[in-house]
Coordinates of C-alpha atoms in Angstrom, one line a residue:
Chain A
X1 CA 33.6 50.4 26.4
X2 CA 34.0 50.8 22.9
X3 CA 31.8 48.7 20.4
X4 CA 32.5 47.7 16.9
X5 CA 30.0 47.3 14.7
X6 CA 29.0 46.0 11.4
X7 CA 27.8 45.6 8.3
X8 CA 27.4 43.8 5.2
X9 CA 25.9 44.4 1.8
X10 CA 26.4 43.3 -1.4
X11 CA 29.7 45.0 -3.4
X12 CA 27.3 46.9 -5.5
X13 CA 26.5 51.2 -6.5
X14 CA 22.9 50.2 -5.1
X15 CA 24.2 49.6 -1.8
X16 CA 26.2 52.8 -1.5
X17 CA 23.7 54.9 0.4
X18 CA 22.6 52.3 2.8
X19 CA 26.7 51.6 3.4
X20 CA 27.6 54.9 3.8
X21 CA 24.4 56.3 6.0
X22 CA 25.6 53.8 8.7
X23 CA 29.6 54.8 8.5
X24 CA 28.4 58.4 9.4
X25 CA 25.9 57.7 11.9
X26 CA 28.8 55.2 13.6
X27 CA 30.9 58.4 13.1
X28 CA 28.4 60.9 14.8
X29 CA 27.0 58.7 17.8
X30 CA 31.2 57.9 18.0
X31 CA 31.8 62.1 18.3
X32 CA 33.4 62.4 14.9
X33 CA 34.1 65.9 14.3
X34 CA 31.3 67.6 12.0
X35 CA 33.0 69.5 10.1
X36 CA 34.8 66.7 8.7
X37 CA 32.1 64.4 8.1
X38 CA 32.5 65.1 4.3
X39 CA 35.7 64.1 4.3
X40 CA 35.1 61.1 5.7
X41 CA 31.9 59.9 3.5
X42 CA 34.1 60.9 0.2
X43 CA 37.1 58.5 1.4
X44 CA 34.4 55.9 2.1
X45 CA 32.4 56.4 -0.9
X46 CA 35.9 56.1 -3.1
X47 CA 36.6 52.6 -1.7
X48 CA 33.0 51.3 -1.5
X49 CA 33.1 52.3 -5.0
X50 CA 36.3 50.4 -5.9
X51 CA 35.4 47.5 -4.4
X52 CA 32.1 47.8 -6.1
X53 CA 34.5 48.4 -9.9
X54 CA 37.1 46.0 -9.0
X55 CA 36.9 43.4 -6.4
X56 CA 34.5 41.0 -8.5
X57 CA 35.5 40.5 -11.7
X58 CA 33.4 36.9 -12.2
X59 CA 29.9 37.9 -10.4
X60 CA 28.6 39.7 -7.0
X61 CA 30.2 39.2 -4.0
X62 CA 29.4 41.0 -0.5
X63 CA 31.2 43.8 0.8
X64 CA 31.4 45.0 4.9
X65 CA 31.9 47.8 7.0
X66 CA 33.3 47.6 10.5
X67 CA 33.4 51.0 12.6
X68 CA 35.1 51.3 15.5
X69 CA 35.7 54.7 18.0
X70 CA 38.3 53.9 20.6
X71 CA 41.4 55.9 22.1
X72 CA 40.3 59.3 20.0
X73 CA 40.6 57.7 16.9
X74 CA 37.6 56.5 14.6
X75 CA 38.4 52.9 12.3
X76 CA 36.6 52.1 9.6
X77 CA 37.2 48.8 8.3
X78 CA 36.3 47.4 4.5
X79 CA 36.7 44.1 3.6
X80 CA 36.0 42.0 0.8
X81 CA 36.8 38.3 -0.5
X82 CA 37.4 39.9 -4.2
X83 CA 40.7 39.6 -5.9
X84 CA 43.5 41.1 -3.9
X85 CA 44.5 44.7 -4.4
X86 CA 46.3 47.2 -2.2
X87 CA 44.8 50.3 -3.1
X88 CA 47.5 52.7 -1.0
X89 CA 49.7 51.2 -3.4
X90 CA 48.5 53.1 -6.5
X91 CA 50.3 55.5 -8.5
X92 CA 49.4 59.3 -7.8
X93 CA 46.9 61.1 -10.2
X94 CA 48.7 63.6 -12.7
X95 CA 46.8 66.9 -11.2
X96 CA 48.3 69.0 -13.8
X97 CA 47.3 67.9 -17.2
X98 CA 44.7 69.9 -18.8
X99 CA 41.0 69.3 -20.0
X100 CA 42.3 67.0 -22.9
X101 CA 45.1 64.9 -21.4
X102 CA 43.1 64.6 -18.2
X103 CA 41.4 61.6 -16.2
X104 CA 40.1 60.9 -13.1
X105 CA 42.4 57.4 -12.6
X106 CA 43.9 57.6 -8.6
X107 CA 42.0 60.3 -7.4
X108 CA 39.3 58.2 -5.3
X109 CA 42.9 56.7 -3.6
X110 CA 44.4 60.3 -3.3
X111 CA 41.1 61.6 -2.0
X112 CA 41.0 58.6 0.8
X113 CA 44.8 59.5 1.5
X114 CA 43.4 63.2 1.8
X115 CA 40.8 63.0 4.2
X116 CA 41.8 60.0 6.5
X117 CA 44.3 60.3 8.6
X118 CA 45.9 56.9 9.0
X119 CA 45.1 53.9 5.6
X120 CA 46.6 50.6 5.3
X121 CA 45.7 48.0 4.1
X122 CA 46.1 44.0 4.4
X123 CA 45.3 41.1 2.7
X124 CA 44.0 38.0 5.3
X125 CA 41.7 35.1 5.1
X126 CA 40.9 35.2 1.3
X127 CA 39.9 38.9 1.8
X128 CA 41.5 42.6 1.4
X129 CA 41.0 44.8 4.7
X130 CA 41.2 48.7 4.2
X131 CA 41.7 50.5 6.9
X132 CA 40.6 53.9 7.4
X133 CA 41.5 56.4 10.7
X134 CA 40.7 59.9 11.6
X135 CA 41.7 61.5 14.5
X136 CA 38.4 62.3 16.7
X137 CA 39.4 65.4 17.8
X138 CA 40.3 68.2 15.3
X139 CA 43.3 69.0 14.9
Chain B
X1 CA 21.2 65.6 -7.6
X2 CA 18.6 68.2 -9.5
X3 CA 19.5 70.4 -12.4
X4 CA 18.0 73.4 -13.6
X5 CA 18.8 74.9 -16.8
X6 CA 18.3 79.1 -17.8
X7 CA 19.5 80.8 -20.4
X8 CA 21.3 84.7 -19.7
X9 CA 22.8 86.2 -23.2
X10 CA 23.4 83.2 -24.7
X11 CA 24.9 81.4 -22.1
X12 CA 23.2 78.6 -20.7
X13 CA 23.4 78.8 -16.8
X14 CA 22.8 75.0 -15.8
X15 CA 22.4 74.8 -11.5
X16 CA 23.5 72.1 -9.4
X17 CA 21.8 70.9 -6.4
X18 CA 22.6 68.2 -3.7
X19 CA 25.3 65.5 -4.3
X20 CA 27.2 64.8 -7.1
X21 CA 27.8 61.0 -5.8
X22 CA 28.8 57.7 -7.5
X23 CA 24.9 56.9 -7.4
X24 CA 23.7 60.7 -9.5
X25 CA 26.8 62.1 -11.3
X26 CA 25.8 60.8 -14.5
X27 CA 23.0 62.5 -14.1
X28 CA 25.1 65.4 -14.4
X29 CA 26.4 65.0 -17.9
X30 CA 23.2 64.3 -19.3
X31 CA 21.4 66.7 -18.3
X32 CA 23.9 69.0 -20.8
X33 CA 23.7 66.2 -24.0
X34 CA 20.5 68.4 -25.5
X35 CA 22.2 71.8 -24.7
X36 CA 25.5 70.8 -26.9
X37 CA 23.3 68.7 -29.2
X38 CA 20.8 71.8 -30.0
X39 CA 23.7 74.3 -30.7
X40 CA 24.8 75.9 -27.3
X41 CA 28.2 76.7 -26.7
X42 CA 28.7 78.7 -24.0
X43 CA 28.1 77.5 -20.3
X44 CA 28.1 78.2 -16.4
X45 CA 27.8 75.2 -14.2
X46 CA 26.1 76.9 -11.2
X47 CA 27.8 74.9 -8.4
X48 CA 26.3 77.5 -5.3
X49 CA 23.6 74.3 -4.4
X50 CA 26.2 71.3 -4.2
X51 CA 26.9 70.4 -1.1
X52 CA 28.7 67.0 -1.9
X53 CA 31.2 65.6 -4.9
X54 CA 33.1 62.7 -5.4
X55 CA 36.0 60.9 -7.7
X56 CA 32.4 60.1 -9.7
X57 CA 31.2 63.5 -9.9
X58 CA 34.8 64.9 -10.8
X59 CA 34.5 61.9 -13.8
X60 CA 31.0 63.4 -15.1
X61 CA 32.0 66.7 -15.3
X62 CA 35.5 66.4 -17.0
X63 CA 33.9 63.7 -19.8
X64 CA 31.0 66.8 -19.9
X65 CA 33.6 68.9 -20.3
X66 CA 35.3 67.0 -23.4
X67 CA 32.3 66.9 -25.1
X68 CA 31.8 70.9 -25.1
X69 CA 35.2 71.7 -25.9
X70 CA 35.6 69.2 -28.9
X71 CA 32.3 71.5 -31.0
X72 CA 34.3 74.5 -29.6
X73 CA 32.4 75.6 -26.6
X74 CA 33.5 76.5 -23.4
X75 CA 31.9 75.5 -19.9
X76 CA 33.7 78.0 -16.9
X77 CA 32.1 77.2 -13.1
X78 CA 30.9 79.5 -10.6
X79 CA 29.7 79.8 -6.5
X80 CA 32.0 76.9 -5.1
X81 CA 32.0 76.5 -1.6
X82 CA 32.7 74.2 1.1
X83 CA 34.5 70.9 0.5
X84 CA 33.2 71.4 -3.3
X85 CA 35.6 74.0 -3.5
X86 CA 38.0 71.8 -1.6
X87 CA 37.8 68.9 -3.5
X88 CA 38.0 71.0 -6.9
X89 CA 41.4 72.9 -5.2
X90 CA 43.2 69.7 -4.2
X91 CA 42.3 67.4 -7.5
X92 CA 43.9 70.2 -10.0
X93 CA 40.4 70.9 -11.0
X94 CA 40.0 74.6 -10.1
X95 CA 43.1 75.2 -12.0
X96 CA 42.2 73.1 -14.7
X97 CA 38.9 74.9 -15.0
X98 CA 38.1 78.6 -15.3
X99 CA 35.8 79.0 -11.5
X100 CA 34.5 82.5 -10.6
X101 CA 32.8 83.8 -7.3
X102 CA 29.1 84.1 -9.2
X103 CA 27.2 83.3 -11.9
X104 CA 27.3 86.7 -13.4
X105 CA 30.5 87.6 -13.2
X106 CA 30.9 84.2 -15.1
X107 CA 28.3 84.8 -18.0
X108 CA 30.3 88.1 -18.2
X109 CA 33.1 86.6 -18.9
X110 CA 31.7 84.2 -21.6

């Protein structure tokens, strides 16, 4: 049966490794595909990190993961109970403007587009839920 | 992240290893601040030992390279591989940037 599990840190850079070594070990012991495992930490690194930027404005507040294999498909849920923002709603980075002109605004969204192959995203009990999914299997 | 610095005909050859995350990138840009303070101009980030880059590691490099092209100098990248290469392709960054296959075809080019 498949198992979700869990957990929760506070919404800061400093928790990043911690956050991120247990997403890929959920991935692994869930048979996530090694040769996309990159993929997957850079989409969860880019929202760990926006939620670490944005979601708390006024002070610290926690942050969780939830990881989930089931039906071929690996979830990664992030939630937080910071001000409510819908990432997959961001505009699209300008890729073609040159050294100059150029910023890095969007891509951590356009990289999380990228990898994953399912995002949405919904706002519930005080708290925004982004959910990741990759297919298990490569394609 | 480590960086190691080397100079090759006046081009300072600055290698890359490990990640290039939210957590090190900074890390990145300062390791070139004496470089472009003490006069160099010409530079090869020697990307052959990164085996991981971010949104945050994109950031570091783009402000690093601002700083180098606003005295005039030029930084081109070299030994890409992996999903490096693939996150430089799909961001605009390998066009954006001038990226060759080794370090010494790009201090030849410099």
């Amino acid at each position: 049966m498949a198992q979700t599990v869990r957990l929760s840190r506070p919404a800061t850079l400093d928790s990043l490794p911690e956050l991120i070594g247990f997403i890929l070990d959920e991935a692994r012991a869930g048979g996530f595909p090694p040769e996309r495992l990159s993929g997957l930490e850079l989409a969860a690194e880019e929202a760990l990190v926006n939620v670490a930027s944005y979601a708390y404005p006024a002070g610290p507040g926690m942050v969780s993961v939830e990881c989930r294999s089931e039906g071929g498909m690996f979830r990664l849920d992030i939630r937080d109970q910071g001000q409510p923002f819908d990432p997959t709603r961001a505009h699209a980075p300008d890729l073609s403007q040159d050294v100059e002109e150029r910023g890095v605004g969007g891509l951590g969204v356009f990289f999380i587009k990228r990898f994953m192959d399912q995002v949405s995203y919904r706002r519930e009990d005080q708290s925004n839920i982004l959910s990741l999914e990759a297919r298990l299997a490569s394609p | 992240m480590e960086l190691s610095a080397k100079k090759d005909q006046g081009v300072v050859v600055m290698s890359v290893k490990g990640r290039m995350d939210a957590v090190t990138a900074p890390e990145f840009e300062k390791g070139f601040d004496p470089y472009i303070s003490g006069g160099d101009r010409k530079f090869v980030a020697d990307l052959a030992g990164l085996e991981y880059i971010s949104s945050a590691g994109l950031r570091s490099i783009l402000s690093t390279a601002k700083k180098i092209k606003a005295v005039n100098g030029q930084i081109v990248f070299a030994s890409l591989s992996g999903m490096v290469k693939e996150v430089f392709d799909i961001s605009g960054f390998g066009s954006m940037f001038e990226i060759y296959p080794t370090v010494n075809e790009a201090v030849a080019k410099l």
